[in-house]
């Protein structure tokens, strides 16, 4: 790909800069992968703490909802790990992964709303439900457009 807008005298510096940025990006993705792996361990620990706390406090419904919220965070991390693995194997980062993560975060919020210290207003609940529905519609549109790109028809 020729770069007519870039001075030919700086091609060596340009190549060196691009090479350094590729290395830095590779190191960043290794760090991201390790951080995601560590977060799996941390959220797993928090999940078991939530279950233990629910069992010892004799408030299973409250504890179950907290534990479910933690599992949804673990699901989010799992989706990000899957995206990172695909990227490291040479695939593109797909936008539907990030929409899925946002949907899980919204649904998690809806799950833990009843066990918050302050009761949410109907407007707050409707805002979260509406946001989750809009993300669901966006996810379907993105998936549909991806199927058009691969098949050539819906």
PDB file of C-alpha atoms in Angstrom:
ATOM      1  CA  UNK A   1       0.000   0.000   0.000  1.00  0.00           C
ATOM      2  CA  UNK A   2       1.815   3.152  -1.154  1.00  0.00           C
ATOM      3  CA  UNK A   3       1.782   6.154   1.112  1.00  0.00           C
ATOM      4  CA  UNK A   4       1.962   9.208  -1.118  1.00  0.00           C
ATOM      5  CA  UNK A   5       1.230  11.548   1.777  1.00  0.00           C
ATOM      6  CA  UNK A   6       4.294  10.395   3.737  1.00  0.00           C
ATOM      7  CA  UNK A   7       7.775  11.739   2.838  1.00  0.00           C
ATOM      8  CA  UNK A   8      10.026   9.062   1.347  1.00  0.00           C
ATOM      9  CA  UNK A   9      12.933  10.263   3.495  1.00  0.00           C
ATOM     10  CA  UNK A  10      11.076   9.116   6.619  1.00  0.00           C
ATOM     11  CA  UNK A  11      10.238   5.595   5.388  1.00  0.00           C
ATOM     12  CA  UNK A  12      12.874   3.993   7.630  1.00  0.00           C
ATOM     13  CA  UNK A  13      11.532   5.801  10.701  1.00  0.00           C
ATOM     14  CA  UNK A  14       7.983   4.912   9.635  1.00  0.00           C
ATOM     15  CA  UNK A  15       8.862   1.196   9.387  1.00  0.00           C
ATOM     16  CA  UNK A  16      10.639   1.297  12.743  1.00  0.00           C
ATOM     17  CA  UNK A  17       7.681   3.067  14.363  1.00  0.00           C
ATOM     18  CA  UNK A  18       5.193   0.577  12.943  1.00  0.00           C
ATOM     19  CA  UNK A  19       7.362  -2.351  14.094  1.00  0.00           C
ATOM     20  CA  UNK A  20       7.626  -0.883  17.607  1.00  0.00           C
ATOM     21  CA  UNK A  21       3.861  -0.341  17.719  1.00  0.00           C
ATOM     22  CA  UNK A  22       3.222  -3.947  16.628  1.00  0.00           C
ATOM     23  CA  UNK A  23       5.477  -5.205  19.425  1.00  0.00           C
ATOM     24  CA  UNK A  24       3.812  -2.915  21.931  1.00  0.00           C
ATOM     25  CA  UNK A  25       0.374  -4.068  20.774  1.00  0.00           C
ATOM     26  CA  UNK A  26       1.429  -7.701  21.122  1.00  0.00           C
ATOM     27  CA  UNK A  27       2.691  -7.095  24.651  1.00  0.00           C
ATOM     28  CA  UNK A  28      -0.536  -5.246  25.496  1.00  0.00           C
ATOM     29  CA  UNK A  29      -2.619  -8.209  24.320  1.00  0.00           C
ATOM     30  CA  UNK A  30      -0.531 -10.596  26.414  1.00  0.00           C
ATOM     31  CA  UNK A  31      -1.146  -8.368  29.451  1.00  0.00           C
ATOM     32  CA  UNK A  32      -4.869  -8.194  28.625  1.00  0.00           C
ATOM     33  CA  UNK A  33      -5.018 -11.987  28.365  1.00  0.00           C
ATOM     34  CA  UNK A  34      -3.260 -12.452  31.703  1.00  0.00           C
ATOM     35  CA  UNK A  35      -5.497  -9.862  33.363  1.00  0.00           C
ATOM     36  CA  UNK A  36      -8.613 -11.596  32.026  1.00  0.00           C
ATOM     37  CA  UNK A  37      -7.329 -14.938  33.323  1.00  0.00           C
ATOM     38  CA  UNK A  38      -6.700 -13.393  36.742  1.00  0.00           C
ATOM     39  CA  UNK A  39     -10.184 -11.874  36.766  1.00  0.00           C
ATOM     40  CA  UNK A  40     -11.678 -15.341  36.149  1.00  0.00           C
ATOM     41  CA  UNK A  41      -9.972 -16.557  39.307  1.00  0.00           C
ATOM     42  CA  UNK A  42     -11.084 -13.483  41.256  1.00  0.00           C
ATOM     43  CA  UNK A  43     -14.743 -13.645  40.141  1.00  0.00           C
ATOM     44  CA  UNK A  44     -14.816 -17.384  40.858  1.00  0.00           C
ATOM     45  CA  UNK A  45     -13.587 -16.650  44.377  1.00  0.00           C
ATOM     46  CA  UNK A  46     -16.201 -13.906  44.817  1.00  0.00           C
ATOM     47  CA  UNK A  47     -18.920 -16.279  43.578  1.00  0.00           C
ATOM     48  CA  UNK A  48     -18.063 -18.894  46.203  1.00  0.00           C
ATOM     49  CA  UNK A  49     -17.889 -16.184  48.858  1.00  0.00           C
ATOM     50  CA  UNK A  50     -21.384 -15.017  47.819  1.00  0.00           C
ATOM     51  CA  UNK A  51     -22.704 -18.589  48.062  1.00  0.00           C
ATOM     52  CA  UNK A  52     -21.082 -19.103  51.461  1.00  0.00           C
ATOM     53  CA  UNK A  53     -22.400 -15.780  52.740  1.00  0.00           C
ATOM     54  CA  UNK A  54     -25.909 -16.605  51.506  1.00  0.00           C
ATOM     55  CA  UNK A  55     -25.840 -19.975  53.233  1.00  0.00           C
ATOM     56  CA  UNK A  56     -24.533 -18.626  56.549  1.00  0.00           C
ATOM     57  CA  UNK A  57     -26.817 -15.552  56.581  1.00  0.00           C
ATOM     58  CA  UNK A  58     -29.891 -17.729  55.932  1.00  0.00           C
ATOM     59  CA  UNK A  59     -30.995 -15.339  53.203  1.00  0.00           C
ATOM     60  CA  UNK A  60     -30.812 -17.565  50.137  1.00  0.00           C
ATOM     61  CA  UNK A  61     -32.792 -15.339  47.763  1.00  0.00           C
ATOM     62  CA  UNK A  62     -30.613 -12.300  48.412  1.00  0.00           C
ATOM     63  CA  UNK A  63     -27.444 -14.399  48.245  1.00  0.00           C
ATOM     64  CA  UNK A  64     -28.597 -16.232  45.129  1.00  0.00           C
ATOM     65  CA  UNK A  65     -29.165 -12.953  43.289  1.00  0.00           C
ATOM     66  CA  UNK A  66     -25.727 -11.667  44.310  1.00  0.00           C
ATOM     67  CA  UNK A  67     -24.119 -14.954  43.238  1.00  0.00           C
ATOM     68  CA  UNK A  68     -26.002 -14.822  39.929  1.00  0.00           C
ATOM     69  CA  UNK A  69     -24.737 -11.279  39.391  1.00  0.00           C
ATOM     70  CA  UNK A  70     -21.189 -12.503  39.988  1.00  0.00           C
ATOM     71  CA  UNK A  71     -21.694 -15.369  37.526  1.00  0.00           C
ATOM     72  CA  UNK A  72     -22.851 -12.856  34.933  1.00  0.00           C
ATOM     73  CA  UNK A  73     -19.615 -10.925  35.443  1.00  0.00           C
ATOM     74  CA  UNK A  74     -17.764 -14.198  34.923  1.00  0.00           C
ATOM     75  CA  UNK A  75     -19.772 -14.700  31.709  1.00  0.00           C
ATOM     76  CA  UNK A  76     -18.692 -11.242  30.576  1.00  0.00           C
ATOM     77  CA  UNK A  77     -15.050 -12.071  31.209  1.00  0.00           C
ATOM     78  CA  UNK A  78     -15.478 -15.359  29.354  1.00  0.00           C
ATOM     79  CA  UNK A  79     -16.843 -13.528  26.294  1.00  0.00           C
ATOM     80  CA  UNK A  80     -13.897 -11.118  26.408  1.00  0.00           C
ATOM     81  CA  UNK A  81     -11.439 -14.018  26.720  1.00  0.00           C
ATOM     82  CA  UNK A  82     -13.026 -15.687  23.702  1.00  0.00           C
ATOM     83  CA  UNK A  83     -12.690 -12.449  21.722  1.00  0.00           C
ATOM     84  CA  UNK A  84      -9.064 -12.085  22.813  1.00  0.00           C
ATOM     85  CA  UNK A  85      -8.240 -15.672  21.820  1.00  0.00           C
ATOM     86  CA  UNK A  86      -9.788 -15.128  18.388  1.00  0.00           C
ATOM     87  CA  UNK A  87      -7.817 -11.900  17.982  1.00  0.00           C
ATOM     88  CA  UNK A  88      -4.551 -13.545  19.001  1.00  0.00           C
ATOM     89  CA  UNK A  89      -5.245 -16.308  16.470  1.00  0.00           C
ATOM     90  CA  UNK A  90      -5.564 -13.729  13.700  1.00  0.00           C
ATOM     91  CA  UNK A  91      -9.304 -13.054  13.563  1.00  0.00           C
ATOM     92  CA  UNK A  92     -10.874  -9.629  13.728  1.00  0.00           C
ATOM     93  CA  UNK A  93     -12.496  -8.290  16.865  1.00  0.00           C
ATOM     94  CA  UNK A  94     -16.221  -8.589  16.242  1.00  0.00           C
ATOM     95  CA  UNK A  95     -18.565  -5.871  17.452  1.00  0.00           C
ATOM     96  CA  UNK A  96     -21.213  -8.422  18.460  1.00  0.00           C
ATOM     97  CA  UNK A  97     -18.926  -9.625  21.263  1.00  0.00           C
ATOM     98  CA  UNK A  98     -18.940  -6.178  22.829  1.00  0.00           C
ATOM     99  CA  UNK A  99     -22.695  -5.818  22.381  1.00  0.00           C
ATOM    100  CA  UNK A 100     -23.100  -9.207  24.087  1.00  0.00           C
ATOM    101  CA  UNK A 101     -20.926  -8.013  26.974  1.00  0.00           C
ATOM    102  CA  UNK A 102     -23.008  -4.836  27.294  1.00  0.00           C
ATOM    103  CA  UNK A 103     -26.229  -6.901  27.264  1.00  0.00           C
ATOM    104  CA  UNK A 104     -24.941  -9.167  30.031  1.00  0.00           C
ATOM    105  CA  UNK A 105     -23.987  -6.116  32.104  1.00  0.00           C
ATOM    106  CA  UNK A 106     -27.483  -4.680  31.625  1.00  0.00           C
ATOM    107  CA  UNK A 107     -29.180  -7.959  32.534  1.00  0.00           C
ATOM    108  CA  UNK A 108     -26.892  -8.284  35.558  1.00  0.00           C
ATOM    109  CA  UNK A 109     -27.975  -4.852  36.709  1.00  0.00           C
ATOM    110  CA  UNK A 110     -31.618  -5.892  36.347  1.00  0.00           C
ATOM    111  CA  UNK A 111     -30.941  -9.034  38.388  1.00  0.00           C
ATOM    112  CA  UNK A 112     -29.266  -7.191  41.265  1.00  0.00           C
ATOM    113  CA  UNK A 113     -31.668  -4.208  41.333  1.00  0.00           C
ATOM    114  CA  UNK A 114     -34.062  -5.926  43.779  1.00  0.00           C
ATOM    115  CA  UNK A 115     -31.293  -6.582  46.314  1.00  0.00           C
ATOM    116  CA  UNK A 116     -29.781  -3.108  46.339  1.00  0.00           C
ATOM    117  CA  UNK A 117     -29.830  -1.113  49.553  1.00  0.00           C
ATOM    118  CA  UNK A 118     -32.174   1.495  48.068  1.00  0.00           C
ATOM    119  CA  UNK A 119     -35.247   0.426  46.123  1.00  0.00           C
ATOM    120  CA  UNK A 120     -35.054   1.505  42.489  1.00  0.00           C
ATOM    121  CA  UNK A 121     -37.720   3.752  41.057  1.00  0.00           C
ATOM    122  CA  UNK A 122     -39.911   2.512  38.229  1.00  0.00           C
ATOM    123  CA  UNK A 123     -38.154   5.001  35.928  1.00  0.00           C
ATOM    124  CA  UNK A 124     -34.766   3.495  36.780  1.00  0.00           C
ATOM    125  CA  UNK A 125     -36.011  -0.038  36.165  1.00  0.00           C
ATOM    126  CA  UNK A 126     -37.606   0.988  32.863  1.00  0.00           C
ATOM    127  CA  UNK A 127     -34.375   2.713  31.806  1.00  0.00           C
ATOM    128  CA  UNK A 128     -32.379  -0.487  32.382  1.00  0.00           C
ATOM    129  CA  UNK A 129     -35.018  -2.667  30.688  1.00  0.00           C
ATOM    130  CA  UNK A 130     -35.180  -0.295  27.713  1.00  0.00           C
ATOM    131  CA  UNK A 131     -31.398  -0.218  27.423  1.00  0.00           C
ATOM    132  CA  UNK A 132     -31.213  -4.012  27.523  1.00  0.00           C
ATOM    133  CA  UNK A 133     -33.932  -4.290  24.858  1.00  0.00           C
ATOM    134  CA  UNK A 134     -32.154  -1.774  22.613  1.00  0.00           C
ATOM    135  CA  UNK A 135     -28.901  -3.696  22.955  1.00  0.00           C
ATOM    136  CA  UNK A 136     -30.787  -6.901  22.098  1.00  0.00           C
ATOM    137  CA  UNK A 137     -32.175  -5.303  18.946  1.00  0.00           C
ATOM    138  CA  UNK A 138     -28.712  -3.983  18.057  1.00  0.00           C
ATOM    139  CA  UNK A 139     -27.241  -7.466  18.584  1.00  0.00           C
ATOM    140  CA  UNK A 140     -29.852  -8.993  16.246  1.00  0.00           C
ATOM    141  CA  UNK A 141     -29.203  -6.334  13.578  1.00  0.00           C
ATOM    142  CA  UNK A 142     -25.435  -6.891  13.760  1.00  0.00           C
ATOM    143  CA  UNK A 143     -25.836 -10.672  13.540  1.00  0.00           C
ATOM    144  CA  UNK A 144     -28.268 -10.301  10.636  1.00  0.00           C
ATOM    145  CA  UNK A 145     -25.851  -7.995   8.790  1.00  0.00           C
ATOM    146  CA  UNK A 146     -23.018 -10.469   9.399  1.00  0.00           C
ATOM    147  CA  UNK A 147     -25.115 -13.243   7.882  1.00  0.00           C
ATOM    148  CA  UNK A 148     -25.697 -11.023   4.839  1.00  0.00           C
ATOM    149  CA  UNK A 149     -21.947 -10.557   4.459  1.00  0.00           C
ATOM    150  CA  UNK A 150     -21.220 -14.283   4.564  1.00  0.00           C
ATOM    151  CA  UNK A 151     -24.164 -15.673   2.572  1.00  0.00           C
ATOM    152  CA  UNK A 152     -25.024 -12.762   0.340  1.00  0.00           C
ATOM    153  CA  UNK A 153     -28.654 -13.109   1.356  1.00  0.00           C
ATOM    154  CA  UNK A 154     -30.624 -13.033   4.646  1.00  0.00           C
TER     155      UNK A 154
END
